[in-house]
Amino acid sequence: QQQVKQSPQSLIVQKGGIPIINCAYENTAFDYFPWYQQFPGKGPALLIAIRPDVSEKKEGRFTISFNKSAKQFSLHIMDSQPGDSATYFCAAINTDKLIFGTGTRLQVFP
Amino acid sequence: DGGITQSPKYLFRKEGQNVTLSCEQNLNHDAMYWYRQDPGQGLRLIYYSQIVNDFQKGDIAEGYSVSREKKESFPLTVTSAQKNPTAFYLCASSTGRKKAQYFGPGTRLLVL
């Protein structure tokens, strides 16, 4: 119940494509859902986050869609660029702990 | 410049040796966290602290110890009891419970 399941494990798109990363959870006590972007050898950087009372949130080219009844949320990257190539982690917060998904390695080719 | 600093960037541990990883933040955050990341995997919580002089075990605390004597500092010691310490260690901080966590640049620990 404490898990966050993330898919796909890896994703390859061409420049301009819209990669979509999906996450699912079981614990309805989770109430904050951040996404992190991590480049090799660097710490994860907070990208965008959403609370379950909101169905969609946009920040620049990044959009989170949230389906509370299905207990699923996803990250869309509009007009993807080679510089977006990184590993993306979804996460969920329950009281003190941040529970991470297993990550999606995104490669965007020119 | 506000942020989280971790040092050193690379650390080498000899067999039977304890090593300490530094984490400092000047964001005035109350909560601090230590995670371990193995290659190609997600992050696992080692220890966390919501307030000075108090900390709790995470999911993989065995072989590690921490202290929180100052709000801005949360050092992690990898003891000789940790038999597989090679990993990327990440420190994070947040303003409190159910708030976004911000990460430092990480320390890569290698065993000689």
XYZ file of C-alpha atoms in Angstrom:
222
model
C 0.000 0.000 0.000
C 3.002 2.260 0.429
C 4.167 1.755 -3.159
C 4.013 4.065 -6.107
C 4.126 2.156 -9.389
C 5.708 3.967 -12.316
C 5.758 3.094 -16.012
C 7.324 2.814 -18.477
C 10.835 2.047 -17.271
C 12.292 3.756 -20.345
C 10.962 5.927 -23.119
C 12.421 7.122 -26.404
C 10.836 9.945 -28.391
C 11.829 12.304 -31.145
C 12.211 16.005 -30.603
C 8.790 17.645 -30.500
C 7.041 14.491 -29.309
C 4.948 14.274 -26.134
C 6.295 11.625 -23.766
C 3.849 10.472 -21.106
C 4.916 8.868 -17.838
C 2.324 7.162 -15.671
C 2.139 6.482 -11.953
C -0.378 4.660 -9.788
C -0.847 4.368 -6.046
C -3.032 2.463 -3.586
C -2.851 4.451 -0.368
C -5.590 7.081 -0.328
C -3.765 8.856 2.509
C -1.239 10.186 -0.013
C -2.044 13.833 -0.519
C 0.847 15.455 -2.344
C 2.371 14.219 -5.595
C 5.650 15.755 -6.805
C 7.646 14.893 -9.914
C 11.430 15.037 -9.991
C 13.905 15.257 -12.864
C 17.360 13.790 -12.399
C 20.370 14.116 -14.690
C 23.223 11.587 -14.403
C 25.395 12.209 -11.361
C 23.137 14.980 -10.032
C 20.534 15.222 -7.310
C 16.840 15.115 -8.287
C 15.274 18.508 -8.973
C 11.650 19.249 -8.169
C 9.827 19.736 -11.454
C 6.150 20.144 -10.661
C 3.740 18.942 -7.980
C 0.007 18.498 -7.525
C -2.509 17.908 -4.728
C -5.449 15.527 -5.251
C -8.096 18.269 -5.271
C -6.728 19.454 -8.645
C -7.142 17.444 -11.877
C -4.455 19.160 -13.931
C -1.511 21.470 -13.403
C 0.764 23.055 -16.008
C 4.168 24.633 -15.598
C 5.772 25.585 -18.876
C 5.991 22.471 -21.063
C 5.269 20.117 -18.151
C 1.717 19.044 -17.278
C 0.485 16.743 -14.524
C -2.864 15.034 -14.983
C -4.438 13.591 -11.839
C -7.279 11.049 -11.650
C -8.254 10.706 -8.005
C -10.893 8.005 -8.505
C -8.476 5.825 -10.466
C -5.584 6.683 -8.127
C -3.391 7.505 -11.099
C -1.381 10.502 -12.182
C 0.798 11.215 -15.178
C 3.421 13.622 -16.475
C 3.238 14.973 -20.029
C 6.140 16.849 -21.586
C 5.010 19.038 -24.463
C 7.335 19.777 -27.391
C 10.070 17.613 -25.872
C 13.676 18.655 -26.414
C 16.982 16.734 -26.289
C 17.750 18.660 -23.084
C 14.767 16.924 -21.447
C 16.662 13.620 -21.625
C 16.868 12.556 -17.988
C 15.333 10.178 -15.479
C 11.946 11.210 -14.114
C 10.572 10.083 -10.770
C 7.028 10.406 -9.534
C 6.484 10.438 -5.791
C 3.784 10.639 -3.167
C 3.842 12.005 0.357
C 2.206 10.358 3.333
C 2.797 12.200 6.641
C 6.600 12.211 7.000
C 7.716 10.109 4.080
C 8.187 10.689 0.373
C 7.569 7.438 -1.523
C 9.296 7.324 -4.915
C 8.413 5.466 -8.058
C 11.177 3.444 -9.686
C 11.927 6.054 -12.357
C 11.570 6.452 -16.121
C 14.599 7.062 -18.265
C 13.609 9.421 -21.069
C 15.687 9.908 -24.205
C 14.720 12.610 -26.675
C 16.457 12.354 -30.045
C 16.945 15.377 -32.335
C 22.817 31.625 -2.597
C 20.300 29.423 -0.824
C 20.539 25.699 -1.160
C 21.740 22.340 0.061
C 25.387 21.384 -0.051
C 26.832 17.916 0.304
C 30.455 17.014 0.740
C 32.546 15.394 -0.393
C 31.411 14.720 -3.940
C 33.253 11.376 -3.925
C 34.219 9.349 -0.881
C 36.239 6.166 -0.622
C 35.783 3.767 2.271
C 38.178 1.088 3.367
C 37.004 -2.188 4.853
C 35.928 -1.774 8.478
C 36.014 2.007 8.341
C 33.294 4.438 9.371
C 32.827 7.429 7.086
C 30.730 10.566 7.516
C 28.884 12.403 4.762
C 28.135 16.061 5.280
C 24.839 17.808 4.493
C 24.254 21.509 5.135
C 21.294 23.691 4.173
C 20.731 27.432 4.435
C 17.072 27.339 3.440
C 15.904 27.511 7.061
C 14.094 24.217 6.517
C 12.972 22.284 9.569
C 13.066 18.792 8.061
C 16.042 16.961 6.585
C 16.368 13.546 4.975
C 18.958 11.041 3.771
C 18.349 8.747 0.805
C 20.352 6.057 -0.881
C 20.190 5.521 -4.649
C 21.593 2.417 -6.315
C 22.317 2.349 -10.068
C 19.182 2.423 -12.173
C 16.957 2.441 -9.128
C 14.769 4.777 -7.162
C 15.532 6.454 -3.865
C 15.270 4.684 -0.524
C 14.923 6.566 2.751
C 17.664 5.987 5.324
C 16.897 8.488 8.107
C 14.929 11.670 8.520
C 14.622 14.465 11.031
C 11.682 16.809 11.473
C 13.293 18.904 14.190
C 16.645 19.509 15.858
C 17.768 16.767 18.264
C 15.187 14.320 16.917
C 15.353 11.819 14.062
C 13.635 8.655 12.880
C 14.702 5.568 10.992
C 13.631 5.219 7.408
C 13.268 2.035 5.414
C 16.958 1.026 5.314
C 18.561 2.454 8.492
C 20.680 -0.584 9.395
C 24.384 0.214 9.213
C 23.851 3.977 9.252
C 23.677 6.636 11.962
C 22.805 10.337 12.012
C 22.761 13.341 14.310
C 20.841 16.621 14.185
C 22.516 19.034 16.583
C 21.892 22.089 14.430
C 18.959 23.011 12.194
C 21.177 23.474 9.160
C 23.229 20.291 9.466
C 22.357 16.590 9.210
C 25.493 14.411 8.848
C 25.218 10.738 7.929
C 27.726 8.147 9.140
C 28.087 4.955 7.167
C 29.356 2.429 9.688
C 31.364 -0.727 9.163
C 28.131 -2.645 9.803
C 26.846 -1.527 6.392
C 28.121 -4.362 4.225
C 27.136 -2.930 0.861
C 27.726 0.821 1.137
C 28.554 1.573 -2.506
C 25.804 3.932 -3.678
C 24.869 7.533 -4.430
C 23.772 9.287 -1.227
C 21.342 12.169 -1.407
C 20.377 14.643 1.267
C 17.136 16.606 1.087
C 15.281 19.189 3.121
C 11.761 20.547 3.344
C 9.804 23.115 5.317
C 7.930 20.322 7.078
C 5.561 17.417 6.785
C 3.735 16.957 3.482
C 5.891 19.567 1.793
C 8.134 19.338 -1.261
C 11.639 18.062 -0.634
C 14.655 19.718 -2.224
C 17.769 17.692 -2.892
C 21.487 18.327 -2.667
C 23.974 17.331 -5.379
C 24.806 13.967 -3.788
C 27.875 12.092 -2.575
C 29.084 8.973 -4.354
C 30.530 6.456 -1.911
C 32.871 3.795 -3.198
C 34.535 0.928 -1.357
C 38.265 0.293 -1.797
